[in-house]
Coordinates of C-alpha atoms and ligand atoms in Angstrom, one line a residue:
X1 CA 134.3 106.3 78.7
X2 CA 131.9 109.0 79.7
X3 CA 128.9 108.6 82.1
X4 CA 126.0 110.2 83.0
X5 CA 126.2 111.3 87.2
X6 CA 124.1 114.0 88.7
X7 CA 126.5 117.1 90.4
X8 CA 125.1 118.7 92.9
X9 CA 125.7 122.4 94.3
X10 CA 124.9 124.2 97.0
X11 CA 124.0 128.0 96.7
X12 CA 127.1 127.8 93.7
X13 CA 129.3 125.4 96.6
X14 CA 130.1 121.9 94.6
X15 CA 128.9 119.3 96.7
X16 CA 129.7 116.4 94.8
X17 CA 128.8 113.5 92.3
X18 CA 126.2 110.9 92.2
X19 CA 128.1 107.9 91.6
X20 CA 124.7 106.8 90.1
X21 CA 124.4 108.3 86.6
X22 CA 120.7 109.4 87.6
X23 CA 117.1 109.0 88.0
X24 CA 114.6 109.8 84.9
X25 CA 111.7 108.1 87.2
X26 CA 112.2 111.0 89.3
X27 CA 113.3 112.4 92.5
X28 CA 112.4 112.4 96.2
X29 CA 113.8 114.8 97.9
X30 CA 112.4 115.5 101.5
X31 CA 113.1 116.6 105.2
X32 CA 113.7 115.4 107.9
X33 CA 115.1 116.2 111.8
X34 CA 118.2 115.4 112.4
X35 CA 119.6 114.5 115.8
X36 CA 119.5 118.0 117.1
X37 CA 116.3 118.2 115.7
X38 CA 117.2 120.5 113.5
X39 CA 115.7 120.8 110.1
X40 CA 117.5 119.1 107.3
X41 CA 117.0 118.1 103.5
X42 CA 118.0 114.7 101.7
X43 CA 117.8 113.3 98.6
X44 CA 116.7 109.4 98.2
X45 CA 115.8 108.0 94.6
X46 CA 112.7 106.0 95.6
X47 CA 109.7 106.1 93.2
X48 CA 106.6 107.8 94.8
X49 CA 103.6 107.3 92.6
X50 CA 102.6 110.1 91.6
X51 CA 105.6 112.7 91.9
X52 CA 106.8 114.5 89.0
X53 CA 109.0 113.0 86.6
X54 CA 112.1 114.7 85.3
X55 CA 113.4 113.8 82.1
X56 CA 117.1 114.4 82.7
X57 CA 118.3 113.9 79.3
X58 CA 120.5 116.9 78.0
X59 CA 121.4 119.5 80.5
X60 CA 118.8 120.1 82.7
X61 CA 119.3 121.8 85.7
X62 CA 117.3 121.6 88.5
X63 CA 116.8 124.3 91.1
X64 CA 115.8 123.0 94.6
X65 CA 114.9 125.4 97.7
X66 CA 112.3 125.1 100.2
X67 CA 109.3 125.4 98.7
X68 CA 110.2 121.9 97.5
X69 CA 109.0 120.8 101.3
X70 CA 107.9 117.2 100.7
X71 CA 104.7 115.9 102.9
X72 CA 107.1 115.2 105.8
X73 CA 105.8 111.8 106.6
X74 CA 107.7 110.6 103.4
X75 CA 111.1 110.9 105.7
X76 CA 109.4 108.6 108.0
X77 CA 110.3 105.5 106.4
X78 CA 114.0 104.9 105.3
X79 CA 115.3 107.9 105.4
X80 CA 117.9 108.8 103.1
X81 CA 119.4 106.2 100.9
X82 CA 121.3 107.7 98.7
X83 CA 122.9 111.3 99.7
X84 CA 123.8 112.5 102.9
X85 CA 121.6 114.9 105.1
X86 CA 122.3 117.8 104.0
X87 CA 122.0 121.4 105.0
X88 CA 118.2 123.3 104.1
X89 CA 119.0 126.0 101.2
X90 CA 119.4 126.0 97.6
X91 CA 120.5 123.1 95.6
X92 CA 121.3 122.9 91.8
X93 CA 121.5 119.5 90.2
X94 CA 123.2 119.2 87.2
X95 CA 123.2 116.6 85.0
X96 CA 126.3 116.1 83.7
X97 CA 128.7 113.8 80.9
X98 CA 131.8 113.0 82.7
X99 CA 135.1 110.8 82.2
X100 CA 134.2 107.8 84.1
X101 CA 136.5 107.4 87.1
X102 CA 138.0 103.6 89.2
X103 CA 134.5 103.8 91.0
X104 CA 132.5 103.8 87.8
X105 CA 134.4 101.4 86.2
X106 CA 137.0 98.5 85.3
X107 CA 139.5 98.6 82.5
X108 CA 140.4 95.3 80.8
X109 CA 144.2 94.2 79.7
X110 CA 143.1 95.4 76.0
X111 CA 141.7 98.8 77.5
X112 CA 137.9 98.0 77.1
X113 CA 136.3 99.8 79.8
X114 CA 133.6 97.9 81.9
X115 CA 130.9 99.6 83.8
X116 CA 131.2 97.7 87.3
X117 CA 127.6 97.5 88.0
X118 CA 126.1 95.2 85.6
X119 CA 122.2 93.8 85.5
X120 CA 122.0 90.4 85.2
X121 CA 119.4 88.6 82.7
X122 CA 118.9 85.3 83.3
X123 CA 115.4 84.3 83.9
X124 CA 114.0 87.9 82.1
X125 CA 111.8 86.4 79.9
X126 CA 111.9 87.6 76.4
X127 CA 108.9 88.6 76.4
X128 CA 108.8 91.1 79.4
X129 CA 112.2 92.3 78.9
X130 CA 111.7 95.1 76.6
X131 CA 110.0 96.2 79.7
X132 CA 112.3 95.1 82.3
X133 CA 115.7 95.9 80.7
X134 CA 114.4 99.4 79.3
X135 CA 113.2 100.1 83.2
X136 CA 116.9 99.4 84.6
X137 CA 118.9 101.2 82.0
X138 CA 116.8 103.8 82.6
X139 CA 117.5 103.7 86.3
X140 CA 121.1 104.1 84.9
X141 CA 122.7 100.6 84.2
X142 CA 124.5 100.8 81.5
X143 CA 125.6 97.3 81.6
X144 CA 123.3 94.6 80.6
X145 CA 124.4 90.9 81.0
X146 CA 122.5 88.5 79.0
X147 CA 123.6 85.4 77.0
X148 CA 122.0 83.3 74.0
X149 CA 120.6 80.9 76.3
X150 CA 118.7 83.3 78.5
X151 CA 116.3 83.4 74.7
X152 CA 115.9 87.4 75.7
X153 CA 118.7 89.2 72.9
X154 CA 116.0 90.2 70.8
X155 CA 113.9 91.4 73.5
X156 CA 116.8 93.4 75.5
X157 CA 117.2 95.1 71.8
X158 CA 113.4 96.6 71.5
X159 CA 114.8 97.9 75.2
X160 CA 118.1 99.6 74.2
X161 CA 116.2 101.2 71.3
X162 CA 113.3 102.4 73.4
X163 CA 115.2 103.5 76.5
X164 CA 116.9 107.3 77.5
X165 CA 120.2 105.7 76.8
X166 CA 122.0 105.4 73.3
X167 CA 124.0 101.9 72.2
X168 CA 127.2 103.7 72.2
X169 CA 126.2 104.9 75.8
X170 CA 126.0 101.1 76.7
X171 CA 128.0 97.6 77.4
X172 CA 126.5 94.6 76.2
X173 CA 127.4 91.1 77.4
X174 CA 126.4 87.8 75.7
X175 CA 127.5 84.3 76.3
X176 CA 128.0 81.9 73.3
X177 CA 125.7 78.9 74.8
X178 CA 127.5 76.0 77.2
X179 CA 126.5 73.2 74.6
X180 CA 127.5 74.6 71.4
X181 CA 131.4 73.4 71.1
X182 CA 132.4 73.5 67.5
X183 CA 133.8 76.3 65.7
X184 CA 131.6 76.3 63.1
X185 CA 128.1 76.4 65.2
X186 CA 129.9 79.2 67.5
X187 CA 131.2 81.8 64.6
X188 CA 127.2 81.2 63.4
X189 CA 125.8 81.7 67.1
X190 CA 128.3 85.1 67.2
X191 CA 126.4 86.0 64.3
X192 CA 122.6 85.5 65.5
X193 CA 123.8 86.8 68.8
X194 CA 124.7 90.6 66.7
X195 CA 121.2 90.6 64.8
X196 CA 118.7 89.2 67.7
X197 CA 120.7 92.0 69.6
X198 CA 120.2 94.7 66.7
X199 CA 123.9 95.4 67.1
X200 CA 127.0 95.7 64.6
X201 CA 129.6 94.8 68.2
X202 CA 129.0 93.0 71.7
X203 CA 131.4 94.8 74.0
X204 CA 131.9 91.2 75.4
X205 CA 131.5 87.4 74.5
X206 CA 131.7 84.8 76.9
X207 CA 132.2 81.1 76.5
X208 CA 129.5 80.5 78.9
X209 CA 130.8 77.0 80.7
X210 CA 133.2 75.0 79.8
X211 CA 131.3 71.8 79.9
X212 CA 127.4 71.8 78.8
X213 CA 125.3 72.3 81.4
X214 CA 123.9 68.8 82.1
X215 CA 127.8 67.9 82.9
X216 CA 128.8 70.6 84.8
X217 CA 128.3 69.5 87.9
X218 CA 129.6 65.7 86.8
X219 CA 132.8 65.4 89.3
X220 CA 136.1 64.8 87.1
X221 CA 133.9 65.0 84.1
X222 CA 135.5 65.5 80.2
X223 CA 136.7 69.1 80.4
X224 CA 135.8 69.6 76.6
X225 CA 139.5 71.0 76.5
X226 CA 140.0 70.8 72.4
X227 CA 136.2 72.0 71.7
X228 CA 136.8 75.3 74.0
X229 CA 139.2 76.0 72.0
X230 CA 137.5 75.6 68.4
X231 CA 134.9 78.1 70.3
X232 CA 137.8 80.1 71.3
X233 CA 139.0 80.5 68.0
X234 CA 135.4 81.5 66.8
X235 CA 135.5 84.0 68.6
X236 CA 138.8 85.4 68.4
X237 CA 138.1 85.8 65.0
X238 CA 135.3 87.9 65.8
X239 CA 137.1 89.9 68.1
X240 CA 140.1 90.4 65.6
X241 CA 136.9 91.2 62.8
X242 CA 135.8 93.9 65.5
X243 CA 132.1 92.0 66.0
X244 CA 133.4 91.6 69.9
X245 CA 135.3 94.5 71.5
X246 CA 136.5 92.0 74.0
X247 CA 136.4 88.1 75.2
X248 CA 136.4 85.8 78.0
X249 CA 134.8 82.8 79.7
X250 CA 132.6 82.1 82.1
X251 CA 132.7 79.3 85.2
X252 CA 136.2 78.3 84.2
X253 CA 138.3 76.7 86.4
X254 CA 141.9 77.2 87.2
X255 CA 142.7 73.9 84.5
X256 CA 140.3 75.3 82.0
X257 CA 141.4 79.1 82.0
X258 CA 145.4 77.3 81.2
X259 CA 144.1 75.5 78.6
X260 CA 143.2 78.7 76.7
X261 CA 146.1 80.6 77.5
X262 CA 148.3 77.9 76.8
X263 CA 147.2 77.6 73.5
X264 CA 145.7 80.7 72.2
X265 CA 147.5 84.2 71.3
X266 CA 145.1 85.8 72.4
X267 CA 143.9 85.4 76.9
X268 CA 141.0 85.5 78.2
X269 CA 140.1 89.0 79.6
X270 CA 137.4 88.1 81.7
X271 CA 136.1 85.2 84.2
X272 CA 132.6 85.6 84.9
X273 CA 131.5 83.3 88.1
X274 CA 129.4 82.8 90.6
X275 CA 130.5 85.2 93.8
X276 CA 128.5 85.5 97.6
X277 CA 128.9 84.9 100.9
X278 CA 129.3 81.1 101.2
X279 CA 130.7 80.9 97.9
X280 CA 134.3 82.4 97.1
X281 CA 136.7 80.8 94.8
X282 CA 139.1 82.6 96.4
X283 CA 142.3 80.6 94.5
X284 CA 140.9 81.0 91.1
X285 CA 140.1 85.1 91.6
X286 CA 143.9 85.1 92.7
X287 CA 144.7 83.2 89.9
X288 CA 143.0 85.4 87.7
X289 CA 144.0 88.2 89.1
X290 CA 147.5 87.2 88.5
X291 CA 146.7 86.5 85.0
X292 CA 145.0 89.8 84.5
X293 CA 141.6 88.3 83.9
X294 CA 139.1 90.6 85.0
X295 CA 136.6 88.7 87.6
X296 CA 133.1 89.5 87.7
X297 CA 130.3 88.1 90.0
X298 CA 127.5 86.5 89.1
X299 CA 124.5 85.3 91.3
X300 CA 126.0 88.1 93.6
X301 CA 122.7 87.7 95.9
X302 CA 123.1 83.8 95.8
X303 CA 119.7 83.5 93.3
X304 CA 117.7 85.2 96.3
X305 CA 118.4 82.5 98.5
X306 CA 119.9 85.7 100.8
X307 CA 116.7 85.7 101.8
X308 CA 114.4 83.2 101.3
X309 CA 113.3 81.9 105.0
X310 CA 114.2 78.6 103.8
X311 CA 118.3 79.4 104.8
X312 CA 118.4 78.3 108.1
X313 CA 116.0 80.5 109.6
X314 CA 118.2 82.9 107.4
X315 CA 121.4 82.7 108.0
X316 CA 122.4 86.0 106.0
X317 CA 120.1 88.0 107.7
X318 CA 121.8 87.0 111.0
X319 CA 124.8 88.1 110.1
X320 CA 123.9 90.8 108.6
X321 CA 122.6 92.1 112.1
X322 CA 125.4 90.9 114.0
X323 CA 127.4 93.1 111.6
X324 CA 125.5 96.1 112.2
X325 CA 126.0 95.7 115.9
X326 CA 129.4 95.8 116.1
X327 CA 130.6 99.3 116.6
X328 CA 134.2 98.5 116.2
X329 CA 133.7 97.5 112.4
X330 CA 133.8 101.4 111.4
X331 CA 134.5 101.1 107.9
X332 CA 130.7 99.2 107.6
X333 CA 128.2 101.4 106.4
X334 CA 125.3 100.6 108.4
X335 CA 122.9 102.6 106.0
X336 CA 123.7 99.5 103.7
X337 CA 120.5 97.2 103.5
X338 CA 121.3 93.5 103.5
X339 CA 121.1 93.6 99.9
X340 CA 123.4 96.4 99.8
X341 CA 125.7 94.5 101.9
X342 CA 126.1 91.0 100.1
X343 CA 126.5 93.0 97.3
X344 CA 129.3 95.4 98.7
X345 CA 130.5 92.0 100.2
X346 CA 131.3 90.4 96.3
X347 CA 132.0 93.7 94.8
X348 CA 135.2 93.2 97.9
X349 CA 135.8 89.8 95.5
X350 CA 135.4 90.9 91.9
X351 CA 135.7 93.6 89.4
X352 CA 132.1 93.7 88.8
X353 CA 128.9 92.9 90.0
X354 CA 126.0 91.5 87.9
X355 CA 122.6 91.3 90.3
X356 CA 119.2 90.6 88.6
X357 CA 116.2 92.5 90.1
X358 CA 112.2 92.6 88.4
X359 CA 111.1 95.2 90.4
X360 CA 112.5 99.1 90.3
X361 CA 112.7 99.0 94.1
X362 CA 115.4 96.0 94.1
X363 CA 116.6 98.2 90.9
X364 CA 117.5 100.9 92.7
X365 CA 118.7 99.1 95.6
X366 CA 121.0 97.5 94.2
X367 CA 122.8 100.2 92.3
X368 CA 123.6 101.3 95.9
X369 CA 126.7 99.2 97.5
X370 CA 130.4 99.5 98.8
X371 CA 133.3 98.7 96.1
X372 CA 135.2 97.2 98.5
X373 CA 134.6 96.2 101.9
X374 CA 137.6 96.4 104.6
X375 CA 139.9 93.2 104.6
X376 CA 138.5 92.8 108.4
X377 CA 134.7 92.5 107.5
X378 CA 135.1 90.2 104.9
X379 CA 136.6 87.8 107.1
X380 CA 134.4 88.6 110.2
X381 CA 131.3 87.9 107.6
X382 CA 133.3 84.6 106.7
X383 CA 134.3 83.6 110.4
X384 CA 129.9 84.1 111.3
X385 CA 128.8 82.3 107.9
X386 CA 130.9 79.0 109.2
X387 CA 129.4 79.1 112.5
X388 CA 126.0 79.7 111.1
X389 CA 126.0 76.7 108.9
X390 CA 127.7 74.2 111.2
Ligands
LIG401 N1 127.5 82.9 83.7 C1 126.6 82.1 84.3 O1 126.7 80.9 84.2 C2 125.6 82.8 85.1 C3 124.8 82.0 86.0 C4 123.9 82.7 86.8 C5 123.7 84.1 86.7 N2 124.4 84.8 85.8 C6 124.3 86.2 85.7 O2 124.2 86.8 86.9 C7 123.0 87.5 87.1 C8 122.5 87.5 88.5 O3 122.4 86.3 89.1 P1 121.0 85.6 89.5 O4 120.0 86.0 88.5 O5 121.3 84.2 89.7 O6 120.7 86.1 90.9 P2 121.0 87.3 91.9 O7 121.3 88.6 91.3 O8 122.0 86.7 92.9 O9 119.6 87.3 92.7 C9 118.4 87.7 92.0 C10 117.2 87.5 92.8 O10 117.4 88.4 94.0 C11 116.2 89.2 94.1 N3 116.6 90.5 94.5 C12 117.3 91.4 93.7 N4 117.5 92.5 94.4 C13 117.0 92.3 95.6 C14 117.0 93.2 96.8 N5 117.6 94.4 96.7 N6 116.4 92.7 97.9 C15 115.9 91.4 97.9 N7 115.9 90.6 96.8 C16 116.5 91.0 95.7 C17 115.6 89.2 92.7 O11 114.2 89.3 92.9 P3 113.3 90.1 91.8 O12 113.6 89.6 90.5 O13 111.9 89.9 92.3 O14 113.7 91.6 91.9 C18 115.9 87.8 92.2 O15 115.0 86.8 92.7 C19 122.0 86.7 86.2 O16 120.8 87.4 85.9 C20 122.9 86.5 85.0 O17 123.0 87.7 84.2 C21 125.4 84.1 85.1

């Protein structure tokens, strides 16, 4: 898979990638003084009403020098979120069409290559999500998460077809809904899923819970063991027919995931479940990563809860500070925001990440976050979210 990052140079020097493909909304890029007060420029991605707007698809190049001098109160507020200070001179950014590297991306048992950012759906209304959807691929993700029951396919097509990026260019998740369980209603729901979606494949299917939802949280409920697998076999089928480049399940337990590979040819290649501080299945990812599932997160910033003032004066916030205070913890980035930092913290867990976000601020955000957190902050994080709750 090829993606979309931004190299930059300086004065003919390569400096590096963007692991962000890049930013059509346009660019900040600004000064500021760094400790020895000396004069330096940085790039940040933020929209700023009102600043020119490149359209980076193609090769554009971009020279940068200092007559680009930015109003310097704009360095004033975050600072740099994106790129390091870097020296005053000339820059070139290049957009360029790369082989995707680990960073960019997960590969799958079948070979299927999975962005690992992914923007999550649920709750984008179908009517605002040509708007929406079209607004974060265009902020580069090329990974869209959605499912039949979110009601927003049809919408998330008018997006694909009116944003910078190409379907090719793209992955496109569905979920065949938790209630249907026949065989029959889930090969048709494959099929309504491809034409609300405008699409002739879904890069993957998920079955989206094994029970339906008004018994999924019923304590040693029916598992629905025999109708997964008449959905299974749907959507094998469509798999084998080339309608689904790949397949898997979503909020599967350890039970329900055996069931399907006990009596399928064909294993699951994904588990897509819900993954944040507070909440880490940590037996099932190791069973899945024994199995060669491929684990992604969902509800990555716990539905907002993160930081709603409702948890417990907000417990994540807390921590989040107590993390930034401790010098020891080296390998934590403390230009990570708290967002940045859940995230980074169920990246550490998963494959992939899927947060939601309305606004182009949270967007953008997000797209920012550690793959993988050291083994010791994970478990610091863990050891201050039990005494926070207790
Ligand atoms: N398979 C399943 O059963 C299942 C279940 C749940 C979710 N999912 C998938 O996972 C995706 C994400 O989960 P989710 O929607 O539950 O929630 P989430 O990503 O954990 O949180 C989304 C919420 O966080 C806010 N937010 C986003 N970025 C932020 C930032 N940088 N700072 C502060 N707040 C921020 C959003 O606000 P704004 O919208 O105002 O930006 C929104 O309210 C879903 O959209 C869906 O695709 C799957």
């Amino acid at each position: 898979m090829k993606v979309y990052k931004l190299e930059v140079f300086y004065n003919d020097k390569h400096l590096g990638y963007l692991r962000l493909p890049f930013m059509p909304y346009g660019k900040f890029l600004g000064f500021k003084k760094d400790d020895n007060g000396d004069l330096k420029a940085c790039f940040d991605m933020r929209i700023e009403q009102g600043y020119e707007c490149y359209n980076f698809k193609g090769e554009l190049e971009l020279k940068v020098d200092e007559s680009f001098s930015w109003p310097y109160e704009y360095m004033q507020g975050d600072g740099p979120s994106d790129w390091d200070v870097v020296t005053l001179g000339t820059y070139t950014i290049k957009l360029v069409y790369v082989d995707a590297n680990e960073e960019d991306i997960f590969t799958l048992y079948n070979g299927v290559e999975v962005p690992r950012l992914g923007f999550g759906t649920w709750l984008v209304e179908n009517d605002v999500a040509p708007e929406v959807v079209k607004t974060a691929i265009n902020a580069g993700y090329i990974h869209l998460d959605s499912a039949q029951a979110y009601g927003n396919e049809s919408g998330i097509q008018i997006a694909i077809k009116n944003s910078l990026f190409e379907r090719k260019d793209l992955f496109i998740t569905s979920k065949v809904q938790a209630e249907i369980k026949s065989y029959e209603e889930a090969k048709k729901s494959i099929d309504e899923s491809l034409k609300k979606l405008g699409t002739d494949y879904i890069d993957l299917m998920l079955i989206h819970c094994p029970q339906p939802w008004r018994e999924y949280s019923l304590k040693d409920g029916y598992r629905y063991e025999k109708e997964n697998l008449e959905v299974w076999k749907a959507m094998c089928e469509a798999y084998k027919e080339g309608k689904l480049r790949s397949i898997g399940v979503s909020n599967f337990n350890i039970d329900d995931l055996k069931n399907i590979i006990n009596n399928s040819d064909i294993k699951p290649m994904v588990n897509q479940i819900p993954i944040h501080l507070g909440n880490v299945w940590k037996e099932l990812i190791n069973y899945c990563r024994e199995q060669n599932v491929m684990v992604e997160s969902y509800s990555p910033l716990a539905h907002a809860r993160l930081f709603s003032d409702e948890v417990k004066n907000n417990v994540y916030y807390k921590i989040y500070n107590e993390l930034k205070a401790i010098p020891e913890l080296k390998a934590f980035d403390d230009s990570l925001n708290a967002a940045q930092t859940y995230l980074s913290y169920a990246s550490s867990y998963s494959d992939i990440i899927l947060p939601k976000a309305s606004s182009i601020n949270h967007m953008l955000d997000n797209m920012k976050y550690l793959i993988k957190l050291d083994d010791a902050i994970l478990l610091k994080m863990e050891d201050l979210f039990e005494k926070a709750i207790k």
